mmCIF file of C-alpha atoms in Angstrom:
data_model
loop_
_atom_site.group_PDB
_atom_site.id
_atom_site.type_symbol
_atom_site.label_atom_id
_atom_site.label_comp_id
_atom_site.label_asym_id
_atom_site.label_seq_id
_atom_site.Cartn_x
_atom_site.Cartn_y
_atom_site.Cartn_z
ATOM 1 C CA ASP A 272 16.041 -6.352 0.947
ATOM 2 C CA THR A 273 14.087 -4.805 -1.776
ATOM 3 C CA ASP A 274 14.852 -1.361 -3.145
ATOM 4 C CA LYS A 275 12.470 0.580 -5.130
ATOM 5 C CA THR A 276 13.719 3.589 -7.284
ATOM 6 C CA THR A 277 11.072 5.942 -8.768
ATOM 7 C CA TYR A 278 11.885 8.953 -10.990
ATOM 8 C CA GLY A 279 9.567 11.002 -13.207
ATOM 9 C CA ALA A 280 8.265 14.388 -14.235
ATOM 10 C CA LYS A 281 5.082 16.365 -13.896
ATOM 11 C CA LEU A 282 3.725 19.147 -16.242
ATOM 12 C CA ALA A 283 1.047 21.430 -14.932
ATOM 13 C CA TYR A 284 -0.889 24.323 -16.522
ATOM 14 C CA SER A 285 -2.883 26.677 -14.330
ATOM 15 C CA ASP A 286 -5.202 29.515 -14.951
ATOM 16 C CA ILE A 287 -6.198 28.170 -18.386
ATOM 17 C CA LEU A 288 -7.701 30.950 -20.547
ATOM 18 C CA GLY A 289 -7.936 33.104 -17.376
ATOM 19 C CA THR A 290 -10.097 30.672 -15.541
ATOM 20 C CA PRO A 291 -9.062 28.871 -12.302
ATOM 21 C CA ALA A 292 -8.870 25.499 -14.016
ATOM 22 C CA LYS A 293 -5.604 23.449 -13.784
ATOM 23 C CA VAL A 294 -4.551 20.364 -15.655
ATOM 24 C CA SER A 295 -1.541 18.248 -14.998
ATOM 25 C CA TYR A 296 0.182 15.105 -16.347
ATOM 26 C CA SER A 297 2.778 13.058 -14.559
ATOM 27 C CA LEU A 298 4.984 10.172 -15.754
ATOM 28 C CA ALA A 299 7.076 8.134 -13.507
ATOM 29 C CA ASN A 300 9.220 4.958 -13.845
ATOM 30 C CA GLU A 301 9.590 2.482 -11.083
ATOM 31 C CA ASP A 302 12.466 0.005 -10.936
ATOM 32 C CA VAL A 303 12.249 -2.739 -8.186
ATOM 33 C CA ASP A 304 15.467 -4.486 -7.266
ATOM 34 C CA GLU A 305 15.408 -7.941 -5.663
ATOM 35 C CA ASP A 306 11.674 -8.246 -6.580
ATOM 36 C CA ALA A 307 11.243 -11.807 -5.034
ATOM 37 C CA ILE A 308 7.513 -12.108 -5.780
ATOM 38 C CA GLY A 309 8.063 -10.874 -9.338
ATOM 39 C CA GLU A 310 10.778 -13.497 -9.929
ATOM 40 C CA ARG A 311 8.301 -16.222 -8.592
ATOM 41 C CA PHE A 312 5.310 -14.946 -10.594
ATOM 42 C CA ALA A 313 5.938 -12.963 -13.716
ATOM 43 C CA THR A 314 2.575 -11.359 -13.630
ATOM 44 C CA LEU A 315 3.416 -9.731 -10.283
ATOM 45 C CA GLU A 316 6.545 -7.945 -11.518
ATOM 46 C CA ARG A 317 6.469 -4.186 -10.425
ATOM 47 C CA ASP A 318 8.873 -2.509 -12.792
ATOM 48 C CA GLY A 319 7.228 -0.135 -15.293
ATOM 49 C CA TRP A 320 5.625 3.103 -16.019
ATOM 50 C CA LEU A 321 2.947 5.004 -14.108
ATOM 51 C CA HIS A 322 0.777 7.738 -15.772
ATOM 52 C CA GLU A 323 -1.474 10.224 -14.123
ATOM 53 C CA ALA A 324 -3.563 12.997 -15.536
ATOM 54 C CA GLN A 325 -5.665 15.461 -13.403
ATOM 55 C CA VAL A 326 -8.012 18.275 -13.834
ATOM 56 C CA GLU A 327 -9.183 20.699 -11.150
ATOM 57 C CA TYR A 328 -11.386 23.799 -11.083
ATOM 58 C CA ALA A 329 -11.298 26.195 -8.141
ATOM 59 C CA VAL A 330 -14.704 27.781 -7.554
ATOM 60 C CA PRO A 331 -14.655 30.845 -5.584
ATOM 61 C CA ALA A 332 -16.898 30.724 -2.474
ATOM 62 C CA GLY A 333 -16.065 33.950 -0.666
ATOM 63 C CA ARG A 334 -13.124 36.071 0.213
ATOM 64 C CA GLY A 335 -10.084 33.904 0.129
ATOM 65 C CA VAL A 336 -12.172 30.746 -0.113
ATOM 66 C CA SER A 337 -12.417 28.190 -2.948
ATOM 67 C CA ILE A 338 -14.180 24.845 -3.349
ATOM 68 C CA VAL A 339 -12.050 22.703 -5.561
ATOM 69 C CA PRO A 340 -13.620 19.749 -7.440
ATOM 70 C CA GLY A 341 -11.120 17.450 -9.315
ATOM 71 C CA PHE A 342 -10.883 14.283 -11.252
ATOM 72 C CA GLN A 343 -7.833 12.081 -11.798
ATOM 73 C CA PHE A 344 -7.307 9.230 -14.317
ATOM 74 C CA SER A 345 -4.191 6.939 -13.844
ATOM 75 C CA PHE A 346 -2.878 3.838 -15.273
ATOM 76 C CA SER A 347 0.184 1.854 -14.906
ATOM 77 C CA ASP A 348 2.108 -0.064 -17.693
ATOM 78 C CA LEU A 349 4.014 -2.550 -15.448
ATOM 79 C CA VAL A 350 5.844 -5.655 -16.546
ATOM 80 C CA GLY A 351 3.439 -7.668 -14.365
ATOM 81 C CA ASP A 352 -0.108 -7.575 -15.736
ATOM 82 C CA ALA A 353 -1.635 -8.524 -12.338
ATOM 83 C CA ASN A 354 -0.055 -5.338 -10.872
ATOM 84 C CA SER A 355 -1.038 -3.186 -13.814
ATOM 85 C CA TYR A 356 -4.210 -1.060 -13.367
ATOM 86 C CA ILE A 357 -6.439 1.724 -14.677
ATOM 87 C CA GLY A 358 -7.679 4.094 -11.870
ATOM 88 C CA TYR A 359 -10.197 6.886 -11.518
ATOM 89 C CA GLU A 360 -10.443 9.276 -8.562
ATOM 90 C CA VAL A 361 -12.884 12.032 -7.680
ATOM 91 C CA LYS A 362 -11.644 14.619 -5.327
ATOM 92 C CA LEU A 363 -13.213 17.617 -3.432
ATOM 93 C CA GLY A 364 -11.230 20.340 -1.779
ATOM 94 C CA LEU A 365 -11.595 23.403 0.328
ATOM 95 C CA ARG A 366 -8.964 26.091 0.186
ATOM 96 C CA LYS A 367 -8.693 29.133 2.410
ATOM 97 C CA PHE A 368 -6.087 31.907 1.860
ATOM 98 C CA SER A 369 -5.415 35.008 3.902
ATOM 99 C CA SER A 370 -2.398 37.216 4.505
ATOM 100 C CA GLY A 371 -1.159 35.162 7.549
ATOM 101 C CA TYR A 372 -2.057 31.615 6.607
ATOM 102 C CA MET A 373 -3.285 29.100 4.133
ATOM 103 C CA PHE A 374 -5.543 26.056 4.668
ATOM 104 C CA ASN A 375 -6.189 23.057 2.286
ATOM 105 C CA LEU A 376 -8.526 20.307 3.003
ATOM 106 C CA PHE A 377 -8.999 17.513 0.396
ATOM 107 C CA ALA A 378 -11.065 14.252 0.440
ATOM 108 C CA ALA A 379 -11.155 11.735 -2.327
ATOM 109 C CA ILE A 380 -12.633 8.278 -3.372
ATOM 110 C CA GLY A 381 -10.985 6.231 -6.071
ATOM 111 C CA LEU A 382 -11.175 3.081 -7.948
ATOM 112 C CA ASP A 383 -8.392 0.977 -9.366
ATOM 113 C CA ASP A 384 -9.153 -1.837 -11.710
ATOM 114 C CA TYR A 385 -6.274 -4.398 -12.284
ATOM 115 C CA ASP A 386 -5.591 -6.050 -15.677
ATOM 116 C CA LYS A 387 -5.132 -9.766 -14.836
ATOM 117 C CA THR A 388 -5.932 -12.442 -12.223
ATOM 118 C CA HIS A 389 -3.614 -12.349 -9.214
ATOM 119 C CA PRO A 390 -1.715 -15.699 -9.330
ATOM 120 C CA ILE A 391 -1.777 -16.347 -5.552
ATOM 121 C CA PHE A 392 -5.258 -15.234 -4.798
ATOM 122 C CA ASP A 393 -6.908 -16.390 -8.103
ATOM 123 C CA LYS A 394 -8.867 -13.101 -8.358
ATOM 124 C CA THR A 395 -8.480 -9.932 -10.556
ATOM 125 C CA ARG A 396 -7.835 -7.202 -7.923
ATOM 126 C CA GLU A 397 -10.140 -4.232 -7.601
ATOM 127 C CA ASP A 398 -9.417 -1.546 -4.928
ATOM 128 C CA ILE A 399 -11.613 1.228 -3.632
ATOM 129 C CA SER A 400 -9.721 4.024 -1.756
ATOM 130 C CA TYR A 401 -10.887 6.750 0.502
ATOM 131 C CA SER A 402 -8.532 9.566 1.647
ATOM 132 C CA ALA A 403 -8.546 12.971 3.484
ATOM 133 C CA PHE A 404 -5.692 15.267 3.698
ATOM 134 C CA ALA A 405 -5.179 18.583 5.401
ATOM 135 C CA VAL A 406 -2.375 21.226 5.447
ATOM 136 C CA PHE A 407 -2.320 24.387 7.487
ATOM 137 C CA THR A 408 0.514 26.737 6.751
ATOM 138 C CA SER A 409 1.382 29.969 8.864
ATOM 139 C CA SER A 410 3.283 32.407 6.685
ATOM 140 C CA ASP A 411 4.758 34.347 9.495
ATOM 141 C CA LEU A 412 5.628 32.020 12.290
ATOM 142 C CA LEU A 413 6.072 33.753 15.748
ATOM 143 C CA GLY A 414 5.344 37.085 13.990
ATOM 144 C CA LYS A 415 8.487 36.821 11.825
ATOM 145 C CA LYS A 416 7.827 37.164 8.093
ATOM 146 C CA PRO A 417 10.700 35.032 6.878
ATOM 147 C CA LEU A 418 9.670 32.158 9.070
ATOM 148 C CA PHE A 419 6.835 29.798 8.067
ATOM 149 C CA SER A 420 5.496 26.533 9.318
ATOM 150 C CA SER A 421 3.092 23.824 8.027
ATOM 151 C CA LEU A 422 1.134 21.294 9.832
ATOM 152 C CA ILE A 423 0.316 18.180 7.781
ATOM 153 C CA ALA A 424 -2.180 15.248 8.485
ATOM 154 C CA GLY A 425 -3.685 12.711 6.290
ATOM 155 C CA TYR A 426 -5.363 9.380 6.169
ATOM 156 C CA SER A 427 -5.991 6.855 3.462
ATOM 157 C CA HIS A 428 -7.982 3.554 3.510
ATOM 158 C CA ARG A 429 -7.733 0.962 0.675
ATOM 159 C CA ASP A 430 -10.372 -1.603 0.613
ATOM 160 C CA SER A 431 -9.478 -4.467 -1.805
ATOM 161 C CA ASN A 432 -11.510 -7.381 -3.003
ATOM 162 C CA ILE A 433 -8.487 -9.327 -1.971
ATOM 163 C CA GLY A 434 -8.554 -8.823 1.879
ATOM 164 C CA PHE A 435 -4.825 -9.375 2.198
ATOM 165 C CA LEU A 436 -4.200 -6.109 0.295
ATOM 166 C CA ASP A 437 -6.331 -3.907 2.531
ATOM 167 C CA ALA A 438 -4.351 -1.072 4.001
ATOM 168 C CA ASP A 439 -4.751 1.978 6.195
ATOM 169 C CA THR A 440 -2.275 4.786 5.979
ATOM 170 C CA PHE A 441 -1.755 7.598 8.471
ATOM 171 C CA LEU A 442 0.651 10.553 7.956
ATOM 172 C CA GLY A 443 1.516 13.636 9.863
ATOM 173 C CA GLY A 444 4.264 16.212 9.889
ATOM 174 C CA LEU A 445 5.392 19.599 10.935
ATOM 175 C CA THR A 446 7.707 21.679 8.833
ATOM 176 C CA ILE A 447 9.475 24.894 9.639
ATOM 177 C CA GLY A 448 10.975 27.013 6.950
ATOM 178 C CA TYR A 449 12.926 30.253 6.234
ATOM 179 C CA LYS A 450 12.219 32.409 3.245
ATOM 180 C CA PHE A 451 15.523 33.921 1.716
#
């Protein structure tokens, strides 16, 4: 068994100087127990720090509608250099707010450039990622103000120059909540 523990913090600042700009920075530490591949190949160890900085700007596009372009820069400072990377991601979102619901749709494309040659595949890893994510929230479920619900759906595809590391991720969910 391999257990991974991640803990961190995120700072965000919105409405900068009265504009719809938002910046954020997050820092997380990952600790992988029983890291068999990291024990065999030191350059593949997965313990370390993850850094991520984002900027977004919501451009009004009508009543309750915003187009939200964004950019993210990330890097990992892991013990294993073959798993350490610098990443860039460009995002484009659509937000729709009304008195009864909220809708968010985001699409992104990103590039992760790894630091060292992978010891098993003898290549320096480079990943291109594509993702789309949607959230629809009803603020008064069944006509009851304190009840709300969110429907969540997402998809991500990672295309790596090391085919073994290609990945597709699907996610979905339904939440129901009560406001006190």
